[in-house]
mmCIF file of C-alpha atoms in Angstrom:
data_model
loop_
_atom_site.group_PDB
_atom_site.id
_atom_site.type_symbol
_atom_site.label_atom_id
_atom_site.label_comp_id
_atom_site.label_asym_id
_atom_site.label_seq_id
_atom_site.Cartn_x
_atom_site.Cartn_y
_atom_site.Cartn_z
ATOM 1 C CA MET A 14 -39.669 134.792 154.759
ATOM 2 C CA THR A 15 -39.531 138.069 156.645
ATOM 3 C CA SER A 16 -37.797 138.631 159.950
ATOM 4 C CA VAL A 17 -39.678 139.562 163.074
ATOM 5 C CA THR A 18 -39.007 143.176 163.967
ATOM 6 C CA ARG A 19 -39.003 143.866 167.681
ATOM 7 C CA HIS A 20 -38.296 146.796 169.934
ATOM 8 C CA TYR A 21 -35.635 146.811 172.656
ATOM 9 C CA VAL A 22 -34.611 149.380 175.251
ATOM 10 C CA LEU A 23 -30.970 149.541 176.358
ATOM 11 C CA ALA A 24 -30.304 151.369 179.632
ATOM 12 C CA ALA A 25 -26.828 152.419 180.717
ATOM 13 C CA GLY A 26 -24.946 154.828 182.931
ATOM 14 C CA GLY A 27 -23.263 157.793 181.309
ATOM 15 C CA THR A 28 -19.691 156.473 181.174
ATOM 16 C CA GLY A 29 -17.888 154.775 178.315
ATOM 17 C CA GLY A 30 -17.581 151.576 180.332
ATOM 18 C CA HIS A 31 -21.356 151.176 180.417
ATOM 19 C CA LEU A 32 -22.176 152.678 177.036
ATOM 20 C CA THR A 33 -19.580 151.053 174.776
ATOM 21 C CA PRO A 34 -21.109 147.558 175.103
ATOM 22 C CA ALA A 35 -24.586 149.070 174.864
ATOM 23 C CA PHE A 36 -23.667 150.727 171.574
ATOM 24 C CA ALA A 37 -22.195 147.458 170.275
ATOM 25 C CA LEU A 38 -25.385 145.568 171.143
ATOM 26 C CA ALA A 39 -27.501 148.322 169.582
ATOM 27 C CA ALA A 40 -25.561 147.975 166.326
ATOM 28 C CA GLU A 41 -26.000 144.196 166.340
ATOM 29 C CA LEU A 42 -29.742 144.373 167.052
ATOM 30 C CA ALA A 43 -30.248 147.068 164.418
ATOM 31 C CA ALA A 44 -28.384 144.915 161.894
ATOM 32 C CA ARG A 45 -30.895 142.164 162.657
ATOM 33 C CA GLY A 46 -33.759 144.483 161.805
ATOM 34 C CA HIS A 47 -34.871 145.538 165.274
ATOM 35 C CA HIS A 48 -35.623 149.001 166.649
ATOM 36 C CA VAL A 49 -33.545 150.093 169.622
ATOM 37 C CA ALA A 50 -33.799 153.001 172.054
ATOM 38 C CA LEU A 51 -31.278 154.144 174.658
ATOM 39 C CA VAL A 52 -32.012 155.283 178.192
ATOM 40 C CA THR A 53 -29.181 157.152 179.907
ATOM 41 C CA ASP A 54 -28.306 160.463 181.579
ATOM 42 C CA ASP A 55 -27.085 163.796 180.201
ATOM 43 C CA ARG A 56 -23.491 162.576 179.963
ATOM 44 C CA GLY A 57 -24.473 159.444 178.115
ATOM 45 C CA ALA A 58 -26.601 161.298 175.584
ATOM 46 C CA ALA A 59 -23.622 163.475 174.656
ATOM 47 C CA ILE A 60 -20.837 160.882 174.736
ATOM 48 C CA PRO A 61 -18.854 160.385 171.501
ATOM 49 C CA GLY A 62 -19.563 157.209 169.588
ATOM 50 C CA LYS A 63 -23.334 157.007 169.993
ATOM 51 C CA PRO A 64 -24.792 155.542 166.778
ATOM 52 C CA ASP A 65 -26.863 158.015 164.761
ATOM 53 C CA PHE A 66 -29.783 155.589 164.554
ATOM 54 C CA LEU A 67 -30.037 155.276 168.344
ATOM 55 C CA PRO A 68 -32.442 157.760 169.987
ATOM 56 C CA ALA A 69 -31.499 158.687 173.550
ATOM 57 C CA HIS A 70 -34.049 159.203 176.321
ATOM 58 C CA ILE A 71 -32.751 161.000 179.408
ATOM 59 C CA LEU A 72 -34.295 159.810 182.656
ATOM 60 C CA PRO A 73 -33.626 161.177 186.146
ATOM 61 C CA ALA A 74 -31.669 158.792 188.338
ATOM 62 C CA GLY A 75 -30.392 159.680 191.782
ATOM 63 C CA ARG A 76 -27.058 158.484 193.117
ATOM 64 C CA PHE A 77 -26.966 156.683 196.450
ATOM 65 C CA GLY A 78 -23.781 157.910 198.092
ATOM 66 C CA LYS A 79 -22.413 157.278 201.557
ATOM 67 C CA ASN A 80 -24.453 160.084 203.131
ATOM 68 C CA PRO A 81 -27.992 158.817 203.897
ATOM 69 C CA LEU A 82 -29.255 162.425 203.923
ATOM 70 C CA GLY A 83 -29.026 162.425 200.153
ATOM 71 C CA TRP A 84 -30.989 159.219 199.697
ATOM 72 C CA ILE A 85 -34.402 160.877 199.883
ATOM 73 C CA GLY A 86 -33.689 162.984 196.818
ATOM 74 C CA ALA A 87 -32.155 159.985 195.066
ATOM 75 C CA ILE A 88 -35.239 157.855 195.723
ATOM 76 C CA ARG A 89 -37.500 160.597 194.391
ATOM 77 C CA ALA A 90 -35.406 160.840 191.228
ATOM 78 C CA VAL A 91 -35.510 157.067 190.702
ATOM 79 C CA LEU A 92 -39.286 156.973 191.151
ATOM 80 C CA GLU A 93 -39.733 159.812 188.660
ATOM 81 C CA GLY A 94 -37.421 158.011 186.245
ATOM 82 C CA ARG A 95 -39.444 154.843 186.710
ATOM 83 C CA ARG A 96 -42.653 156.695 185.825
ATOM 84 C CA MET A 97 -41.025 158.103 182.699
ATOM 85 C CA ALA A 98 -39.700 154.650 181.759
ATOM 86 C CA ARG A 99 -43.196 153.185 182.005
ATOM 87 C CA ARG A 100 -44.523 155.912 179.705
ATOM 88 C CA LEU A 101 -41.789 154.996 177.230
ATOM 89 C CA ASN A 102 -42.831 151.345 177.522
ATOM 90 C CA GLU A 103 -46.415 152.286 176.645
ATOM 91 C CA THR A 104 -45.406 153.955 173.400
ATOM 92 C CA PHE A 105 -42.317 151.993 172.359
ATOM 93 C CA ARG A 106 -43.577 148.583 173.555
ATOM 94 C CA PRO A 107 -40.207 146.892 174.007
ATOM 95 C CA SER A 108 -39.845 143.115 173.957
ATOM 96 C CA ALA A 109 -37.149 143.423 176.613
ATOM 97 C CA VAL A 110 -35.132 146.004 178.528
ATOM 98 C CA VAL A 111 -31.380 145.455 178.843
ATOM 99 C CA GLY A 112 -29.450 147.208 181.632
ATOM 100 C CA PHE A 113 -25.700 147.766 181.470
ATOM 101 C CA GLY A 114 -25.204 149.083 184.984
ATOM 102 C CA GLY A 115 -24.897 152.567 186.383
ATOM 103 C CA TYR A 116 -27.627 154.412 188.238
ATOM 104 C CA PRO A 117 -29.377 155.660 185.044
ATOM 105 C CA ALA A 118 -30.165 152.021 184.217
ATOM 106 C CA LEU A 119 -32.115 151.546 187.449
ATOM 107 C CA PRO A 120 -35.356 153.419 186.570
ATOM 108 C CA ALA A 121 -35.637 151.695 183.191
ATOM 109 C CA LEU A 122 -35.209 148.246 184.704
ATOM 110 C CA LEU A 123 -37.662 149.003 187.501
ATOM 111 C CA GLY A 124 -40.153 150.200 184.888
ATOM 112 C CA ALA A 125 -39.731 146.968 182.937
ATOM 113 C CA LEU A 126 -40.272 144.850 186.032
ATOM 114 C CA ALA A 127 -43.397 146.839 186.920
ATOM 115 C CA ASP A 128 -44.803 146.369 183.413
ATOM 116 C CA GLY A 129 -44.021 142.663 183.164
ATOM 117 C CA ILE A 130 -41.413 143.207 180.439
ATOM 118 C CA PRO A 131 -38.437 140.809 180.464
ATOM 119 C CA ALA A 132 -35.385 142.455 182.033
ATOM 120 C CA ILE A 133 -31.784 141.459 181.345
ATOM 121 C CA ILE A 134 -28.632 142.851 182.934
ATOM 122 C CA HIS A 135 -25.126 142.780 181.502
ATOM 123 C CA GLU A 136 -22.150 143.051 183.824
ATOM 124 C CA GLN A 137 -18.981 144.297 182.166
ATOM 125 C CA ASN A 138 -16.680 143.883 185.164
ATOM 126 C CA ALA A 139 -15.413 140.950 187.198
ATOM 127 C CA VAL A 140 -17.333 142.301 190.216
ATOM 128 C CA LEU A 141 -21.114 142.683 190.028
ATOM 129 C CA GLY A 142 -21.946 146.404 190.178
ATOM 130 C CA ARG A 143 -24.297 147.997 192.672
ATOM 131 C CA VAL A 144 -27.332 148.419 190.419
ATOM 132 C CA ASN A 145 -26.904 144.926 189.003
ATOM 133 C CA ARG A 146 -26.557 143.490 192.521
ATOM 134 C CA LEU A 147 -29.762 145.236 193.520
ATOM 135 C CA LEU A 148 -31.750 143.691 190.664
ATOM 136 C CA ALA A 149 -29.987 140.364 190.100
ATOM 137 C CA GLY A 150 -32.673 138.421 191.923
ATOM 138 C CA ARG A 151 -35.531 139.952 189.935
ATOM 139 C CA VAL A 152 -34.285 140.018 186.346
ATOM 140 C CA ASN A 153 -34.814 137.238 183.817
ATOM 141 C CA ALA A 154 -31.191 136.808 182.773
ATOM 142 C CA ILE A 155 -27.708 137.933 183.812
ATOM 143 C CA ALA A 156 -25.056 138.221 181.109
ATOM 144 C CA THR A 157 -21.427 138.341 182.251
ATOM 145 C CA ALA A 158 -18.114 139.238 180.680
ATOM 146 C CA TYR A 159 -15.962 136.958 182.863
ATOM 147 C CA PRO A 160 -16.384 133.339 183.945
ATOM 148 C CA ASP A 161 -15.905 134.323 187.586
ATOM 149 C CA VAL A 162 -17.793 137.374 188.851
ATOM 150 C CA ALA A 163 -17.474 138.414 192.483
ATOM 151 C CA ARG A 164 -20.622 139.353 194.418
ATOM 152 C CA LEU A 165 -22.769 137.280 192.080
ATOM 153 C CA LYS A 166 -24.646 134.811 194.285
ATOM 154 C CA ALA A 167 -24.406 131.138 193.396
ATOM 155 C CA LYS A 168 -28.178 130.758 193.533
ATOM 156 C CA PHE A 169 -28.485 132.897 190.401
ATOM 157 C CA ALA A 170 -26.349 130.470 188.351
ATOM 158 C CA PRO A 171 -29.304 129.055 186.338
ATOM 159 C CA LYS A 172 -29.886 132.438 184.711
ATOM 160 C CA VAL A 173 -26.232 133.455 184.232
ATOM 161 C CA HIS A 174 -24.855 133.520 180.680
ATOM 162 C CA LEU A 175 -21.160 134.103 179.896
ATOM 163 C CA VAL A 176 -21.146 136.195 176.719
ATOM 164 C CA GLY A 177 -18.139 138.483 177.103
ATOM 165 C CA ASN A 178 -18.015 142.227 176.750
ATOM 166 C CA PRO A 179 -19.205 143.559 173.354
ATOM 167 C CA VAL A 180 -16.706 145.791 171.571
ATOM 168 C CA ARG A 181 -17.068 148.201 168.702
ATOM 169 C CA PRO A 182 -17.316 146.557 165.261
ATOM 170 C CA GLU A 183 -14.364 148.569 163.929
ATOM 171 C CA VAL A 184 -12.158 147.178 166.707
ATOM 172 C CA LEU A 185 -13.422 143.643 166.240
ATOM 173 C CA GLU A 186 -12.385 143.816 162.583
ATOM 174 C CA LEU A 187 -8.751 143.832 163.778
ATOM 175 C CA ARG A 188 -9.015 140.404 165.407
ATOM 176 C CA ASP A 189 -8.055 138.453 162.303
ATOM 177 C CA ARG A 190 -5.068 140.649 161.501
ATOM 178 C CA GLU A 191 -1.603 139.450 162.381
ATOM 179 C CA TYR A 192 0.168 140.982 165.353
ATOM 180 C CA PRO A 193 2.375 143.755 163.907
ATOM 181 C CA PRO A 194 5.917 142.518 163.204
ATOM 182 C CA PHE A 195 8.263 143.162 166.117
ATOM 183 C CA THR A 196 11.896 142.533 165.352
ATOM 184 C CA ALA A 197 15.177 143.230 167.091
ATOM 185 C CA GLU A 198 15.744 146.223 164.817
ATOM 186 C CA GLY A 199 12.224 147.492 164.117
ATOM 187 C CA LEU A 200 10.145 150.123 165.878
ATOM 188 C CA PHE A 201 8.648 149.387 169.288
ATOM 189 C CA ARG A 202 5.232 151.072 169.276
ATOM 190 C CA VAL A 203 3.676 151.787 172.671
ATOM 191 C CA LEU A 204 0.128 153.090 173.182
ATOM 192 C CA VAL A 205 -0.716 154.775 176.497
ATOM 193 C CA THR A 206 -4.249 155.724 177.525
ATOM 194 C CA GLY A 207 -5.967 156.315 180.838
ATOM 195 C CA GLY A 208 -9.637 155.978 180.022
ATOM 196 C CA SER A 209 -11.970 158.624 178.651
ATOM 197 C CA GLN A 210 -10.429 161.415 180.755
ATOM 198 C CA GLY A 211 -6.822 160.284 180.823
ATOM 199 C CA ALA A 212 -4.881 159.494 183.986
ATOM 200 C CA ARG A 213 -2.349 161.829 185.580
ATOM 201 C CA VAL A 214 -0.314 159.016 187.082
ATOM 202 C CA LEU A 215 0.448 157.712 183.586
ATOM 203 C CA SER A 216 1.664 161.140 182.522
ATOM 204 C CA GLU A 217 3.922 161.323 185.565
ATOM 205 C CA VAL A 218 5.401 157.814 185.403
ATOM 206 C CA VAL A 219 5.387 156.469 181.841
ATOM 207 C CA PRO A 220 7.867 158.901 180.186
ATOM 208 C CA ASP A 221 10.486 158.312 182.888
ATOM 209 C CA GLY A 222 9.826 154.559 182.924
ATOM 210 C CA LEU A 223 10.347 154.298 179.170
ATOM 211 C CA ALA A 224 13.528 156.316 179.505
ATOM 212 C CA MET A 225 14.924 153.637 181.855
ATOM 213 C CA LEU A 226 14.671 150.866 179.270
ATOM 214 C CA PRO A 227 17.916 149.405 177.901
ATOM 215 C CA PRO A 228 19.286 151.483 174.992
ATOM 216 C CA ALA A 229 18.571 148.723 172.456
ATOM 217 C CA LEU A 230 14.860 148.900 173.316
ATOM 218 C CA ARG A 231 14.602 152.577 174.159
ATOM 219 C CA SER A 232 16.142 153.689 170.854
ATOM 220 C CA ARG A 233 13.328 152.001 168.937
ATOM 221 C CA LEU A 234 10.442 153.512 170.896
ATOM 222 C CA GLN A 235 7.563 155.259 169.189
ATOM 223 C CA VAL A 236 4.969 156.403 171.720
ATOM 224 C CA THR A 237 1.348 157.517 171.377
ATOM 225 C CA GLN A 238 -0.098 158.828 174.639
ATOM 226 C CA GLN A 239 -3.430 160.277 175.678
ATOM 227 C CA CYS A 240 -3.128 162.997 178.309
ATOM 228 C CA ARG A 241 -5.344 165.346 180.221
ATOM 229 C CA PRO A 242 -5.326 168.818 178.621
ATOM 230 C CA GLU A 243 -3.629 170.366 181.649
ATOM 231 C CA ASP A 244 -0.825 167.765 181.513
ATOM 232 C CA LEU A 245 -0.123 167.892 177.794
ATOM 233 C CA GLU A 246 2.772 170.349 177.667
ATOM 234 C CA ALA A 247 4.525 168.947 180.713
ATOM 235 C CA VAL A 248 4.424 165.442 179.237
ATOM 236 C CA ARG A 249 5.647 166.760 175.895
ATOM 237 C CA ALA A 250 8.619 168.415 177.612
ATOM 238 C CA ARG A 251 9.423 165.259 179.548
ATOM 239 C CA TYR A 252 9.531 163.089 176.425
ATOM 240 C CA ALA A 253 11.630 165.712 174.649
ATOM 241 C CA SER A 254 14.117 165.739 177.503
ATOM 242 C CA HIS A 255 14.499 161.968 177.152
ATOM 243 C CA GLY A 256 14.782 162.112 173.373
ATOM 244 C CA ILE A 257 11.814 159.761 172.923
ATOM 245 C CA PRO A 258 9.509 160.466 169.954
ATOM 246 C CA ALA A 259 5.938 160.752 171.197
ATOM 247 C CA GLU A 260 2.626 161.803 169.705
ATOM 248 C CA LEU A 261 0.396 163.275 172.393
ATOM 249 C CA GLY A 262 -3.275 164.194 172.400
ATOM 250 C CA THR A 263 -6.280 164.534 174.653
ATOM 251 C CA TYR A 264 -8.442 162.349 172.414
ATOM 252 C CA PHE A 265 -7.726 160.166 169.386
ATOM 253 C CA GLU A 266 -10.689 159.563 167.072
ATOM 254 C CA ASP A 267 -8.829 156.826 165.178
ATOM 255 C CA MET A 268 -7.973 154.776 168.254
ATOM 256 C CA GLN A 269 -8.674 151.491 166.477
ATOM 257 C CA ALA A 270 -6.062 152.310 163.821
ATOM 258 C CA ARG A 271 -3.515 153.111 166.517
ATOM 259 C CA LEU A 272 -4.354 149.924 168.357
ATOM 260 C CA ALA A 273 -3.780 147.982 165.138
ATOM 261 C CA ASP A 274 -0.133 149.139 165.024
ATOM 262 C CA THR A 275 0.537 148.807 168.750
ATOM 263 C CA HIS A 276 3.057 146.340 170.168
ATOM 264 C CA LEU A 277 2.393 147.140 173.834
ATOM 265 C CA PHE A 278 -0.429 148.913 175.654
ATOM 266 C CA ILE A 279 -0.020 150.739 178.967
ATOM 267 C CA GLY A 280 -3.094 151.991 180.782
ATOM 268 C CA ARG A 281 -6.036 151.447 183.072
ATOM 269 C CA ALA A 282 -7.933 148.175 183.435
ATOM 270 C CA GLY A 283 -11.471 149.213 182.564
ATOM 271 C CA ALA A 284 -13.733 146.501 181.216
ATOM 272 C CA SER A 285 -13.994 147.990 177.722
ATOM 273 C CA THR A 286 -10.227 148.465 177.530
ATOM 274 C CA ILE A 287 -9.552 144.827 178.403
ATOM 275 C CA ALA A 288 -12.283 143.637 176.042
ATOM 276 C CA GLU A 289 -10.662 145.506 173.158
ATOM 277 C CA LEU A 290 -7.135 144.364 174.050
ATOM 278 C CA THR A 291 -8.213 140.730 174.155
ATOM 279 C CA ALA A 292 -10.376 141.035 171.049
ATOM 280 C CA VAL A 293 -7.392 142.326 169.085
ATOM 281 C CA GLY A 294 -4.646 140.467 170.955
ATOM 282 C CA ARG A 295 -2.400 143.162 172.386
ATOM 283 C CA PRO A 296 -0.161 142.600 175.407
ATOM 284 C CA ALA A 297 -0.449 145.143 178.173
ATOM 285 C CA ILE A 298 0.888 146.682 181.347
ATOM 286 C CA LEU A 299 -2.246 147.486 183.326
ATOM 287 C CA VAL A 300 -2.621 149.870 186.264
ATOM 288 C CA PRO A 301 -6.033 149.326 187.917
ATOM 289 C CA LEU A 302 -7.789 152.484 189.071
ATOM 290 C CA PRO A 303 -7.449 152.364 192.880
ATOM 291 C CA ILE A 304 -10.724 154.190 193.561
ATOM 292 C CA ALA A 305 -12.828 151.988 191.270
ATOM 293 C CA THR A 306 -15.958 150.729 193.030
ATOM 294 C CA ASP A 307 -15.278 147.415 194.813
ATOM 295 C CA ASP A 308 -11.773 147.513 193.296
ATOM 296 C CA HIS A 309 -13.309 145.981 190.172
ATOM 297 C CA GLN A 310 -10.433 146.957 187.854
ATOM 298 C CA ALA A 311 -8.032 144.827 189.884
ATOM 299 C CA ALA A 312 -10.440 141.931 189.418
ATOM 300 C CA ASN A 313 -10.752 142.642 185.698
ATOM 301 C CA VAL A 314 -7.048 142.018 185.046
ATOM 302 C CA ARG A 315 -6.832 138.562 186.628
ATOM 303 C CA GLU A 316 -7.887 136.465 183.649
ATOM 304 C CA MET A 317 -5.562 138.256 181.229
ATOM 305 C CA VAL A 318 -2.629 138.234 183.679
ATOM 306 C CA LYS A 319 -3.106 134.538 184.485
ATOM 307 C CA ALA A 320 -3.072 133.734 180.761
ATOM 308 C CA GLY A 321 0.210 135.609 180.299
ATOM 309 C CA GLY A 322 -1.210 138.399 178.155
ATOM 310 C CA ALA A 323 -0.684 141.220 180.640
ATOM 311 C CA ARG A 324 1.116 142.363 183.744
ATOM 312 C CA SER A 325 -0.616 144.304 186.476
ATOM 313 C CA ILE A 326 0.938 146.980 188.693
ATOM 314 C CA ARG A 327 -0.941 148.454 191.611
ATOM 315 C CA GLN A 328 -0.887 152.255 191.490
ATOM 316 C CA THR A 329 0.893 152.420 194.863
ATOM 317 C CA GLY A 330 3.779 150.516 193.295
ATOM 318 C CA PHE A 331 3.604 152.118 189.866
ATOM 319 C CA THR A 332 6.999 153.781 189.630
ATOM 320 C CA ALA A 333 9.302 154.422 186.708
ATOM 321 C CA PRO A 334 11.769 151.659 187.707
ATOM 322 C CA GLU A 335 8.941 149.140 188.218
ATOM 323 C CA LEU A 336 7.392 150.015 184.858
ATOM 324 C CA ALA A 337 10.741 149.589 183.093
ATOM 325 C CA LYS A 338 11.227 146.238 184.838
ATOM 326 C CA GLN A 339 7.808 144.929 183.779
ATOM 327 C CA ILE A 340 8.208 146.115 180.180
ATOM 328 C CA GLN A 341 11.524 144.303 179.927
ATOM 329 C CA ALA A 342 9.943 141.152 181.350
ATOM 330 C CA ILE A 343 7.100 141.108 178.821
ATOM 331 C CA ALA A 344 9.187 142.359 175.873
ATOM 332 C CA GLN A 345 12.514 140.681 176.632
ATOM 333 C CA SER A 346 12.507 139.285 173.102
ATOM 334 C CA PRO A 347 10.343 139.527 169.983
ATOM 335 C CA ALA A 348 9.105 135.995 170.639
ATOM 336 C CA ALA A 349 8.146 136.802 174.238
ATOM 337 C CA LEU A 350 6.070 139.794 173.199
ATOM 338 C CA ALA A 351 4.394 137.844 170.397
ATOM 339 C CA ASN A 352 3.562 135.043 172.857
ATOM 340 C CA ALA A 353 1.990 137.573 175.229
ATOM 341 C CA ALA A 354 -0.042 138.962 172.339
ATOM 342 C CA HIS A 355 -1.321 135.483 171.518
ATOM 343 C CA ALA A 356 -2.198 134.872 175.169
ATOM 344 C CA ALA A 357 -4.190 138.102 175.230
ATOM 345 C CA TRP A 358 -5.944 137.091 171.992
ATOM 346 C CA ASN A 359 -6.959 133.770 173.512
ATOM 347 C CA CYS A 360 -8.794 135.632 176.304
ATOM 348 C CA GLY A 361 -10.974 137.460 173.791
ATOM 349 C CA ARG A 362 -14.659 136.717 173.316
ATOM 350 C CA PRO A 363 -15.257 138.068 169.819
ATOM 351 C CA LYS A 364 -18.861 136.849 169.604
ATOM 352 C CA ALA A 365 -19.949 138.826 172.666
ATOM 353 C CA ALA A 366 -22.274 141.197 170.804
ATOM 354 C CA SER A 367 -23.793 138.377 168.778
ATOM 355 C CA ASP A 368 -24.192 136.077 171.789
ATOM 356 C CA LEU A 369 -25.754 138.855 173.853
ATOM 357 C CA ALA A 370 -28.106 139.687 170.976
ATOM 358 C CA ASP A 371 -29.107 136.009 170.783
ATOM 359 C CA LEU A 372 -29.935 136.074 174.481
ATOM 360 C CA VAL A 373 -31.907 139.306 174.146
ATOM 361 C CA GLU A 374 -33.800 137.979 171.101
ATOM 362 C CA SER A 375 -34.902 134.934 173.089
ATOM 363 C CA PHE A 376 -37.346 137.203 174.888
ATOM 364 C CA GLY A 377 -40.626 138.605 173.640
ATOM 365 C CA ALA A 378 -41.673 136.083 171.006
ATOM 366 C CA ALA A 379 -43.342 132.709 170.984
ATOM 367 C CA PRO A 380 -40.934 129.791 170.333
ATOM 368 C CA ILE A 381 -42.395 129.144 166.867
ATOM 369 C CA GLN A 382 -41.572 132.722 165.877
ATOM 370 C CA ASP A 383 -37.949 132.249 166.866
ATOM 371 C CA VAL A 384 -37.747 129.133 164.708
ATOM 372 C CA ILE A 385 -39.373 130.340 161.505
ATOM 373 C CA ARG A 386 -38.872 134.088 162.086
ATOM 374 C CA VAL A 387 -42.104 135.176 160.412
ATOM 375 C CA GLY A 388 -44.795 137.588 161.529
ATOM 376 C CA ALA A 389 -45.119 141.308 161.706
ATOM 377 C CA SER A 390 -46.252 142.590 165.082
ATOM 378 C CA PRO A 391 -43.512 144.057 167.292
ATOM 379 C CA ALA A 392 -45.972 144.217 170.183
ATOM 380 C CA ARG A 393 -45.310 142.084 173.238
ATOM 381 C CA SER A 394 -46.977 138.728 173.624
ATOM 382 C CA ALA A 395 -47.707 137.634 177.189
ATOM 383 C CA ASP A 396 -47.405 133.986 176.170
ATOM 384 C CA GLY A 397 -44.170 134.717 174.333
ATOM 385 C CA VAL A 398 -42.657 136.481 177.333
ATOM 386 C CA ALA A 399 -43.517 133.554 179.584
ATOM 387 C CA ALA A 400 -42.139 131.024 177.124
ATOM 388 C CA ALA A 401 -38.898 132.946 176.568
ATOM 389 C CA THR A 402 -38.412 133.388 180.306
ATOM 390 C CA ALA A 403 -38.895 129.679 180.834
ATOM 391 C CA ARG A 404 -36.340 128.881 178.128
ATOM 392 C CA VAL A 405 -33.657 131.104 179.651
ATOM 393 C CA ARG A 406 -34.301 129.720 183.120
ATOM 394 C CA GLY A 407 -34.118 126.191 181.745
ATOM 395 C CA GLU A 408 -37.660 125.330 182.849
#
């Protein structure tokens, strides 16, 4: 028997938080024999990590800020992006369009809705984002990364699917590895990152906080920290003054290898970061970004903190003494740190990419095709779209 090859469009904003799960889904769909295209903005087309097989289509998408005077231009950009998305639909003929949030996803989803193509949204955070809130009532399915998502109306429950947040395959491979041995005499490896651009507050606080640890713990430290380019030398000098060995860089291409050896993570609480920490099982001290839209990073940490896999410190209270206190609490003994690692691991949803791909594949084919997986035409079937929509809605 031969598999049915279909076409799917993935639409995402130009940040790593939106694109990382999109890339993971693209890899899963491609592995199943489907053709995938990406819709994003200029930043997204150039972001590191985009699979070579994934063509990127840049569509205009205006941002709707607080000043209404800018909305006219934003609306024009969205409408132009919608027209371009519909032209892409004519030639690529996708079975479904999947949006991962961010304004660049809006035109593609609007184009799908206008053309009668099934539309699915995936929410990476524990608070439904603006674009996803705007379209939640019109799309065919809503995939979530957390069991509780704020600003997601209860009336949409029949089309909500908890799948988790897809992570990169190379990170997921680490899930079945044992937590690195942490003994009373061995090295204590700490990984510090602040998202794709780094975070200045981590550079200012973490070196001094680590220096305040008890000598028995401090003497075993081995730190890897991502910094902004302009902060690099100052952070290097600060670690040197404390006598703490630290490897610093603005970007680490082998982040998964470093995560594999990490005993404790310190950093922001972005959705992709938490997904990777829980997929691998690494305890963490998390500092939610205070300016994140709807304070979604603070919401992201709740499940992991409640399970005992992480501790959260608001940036206003993120001081060197507080950091040292929280590290000691989570790493007071080798057993305590290992227990926190296991708690983090239990929060992971390692089948997120596969489960999301299953949901996406449920659109665009007649039920008999999904059972026997034979046929050749990747073109949309009106009957198949209706049947798949009914299945997801539970009709």
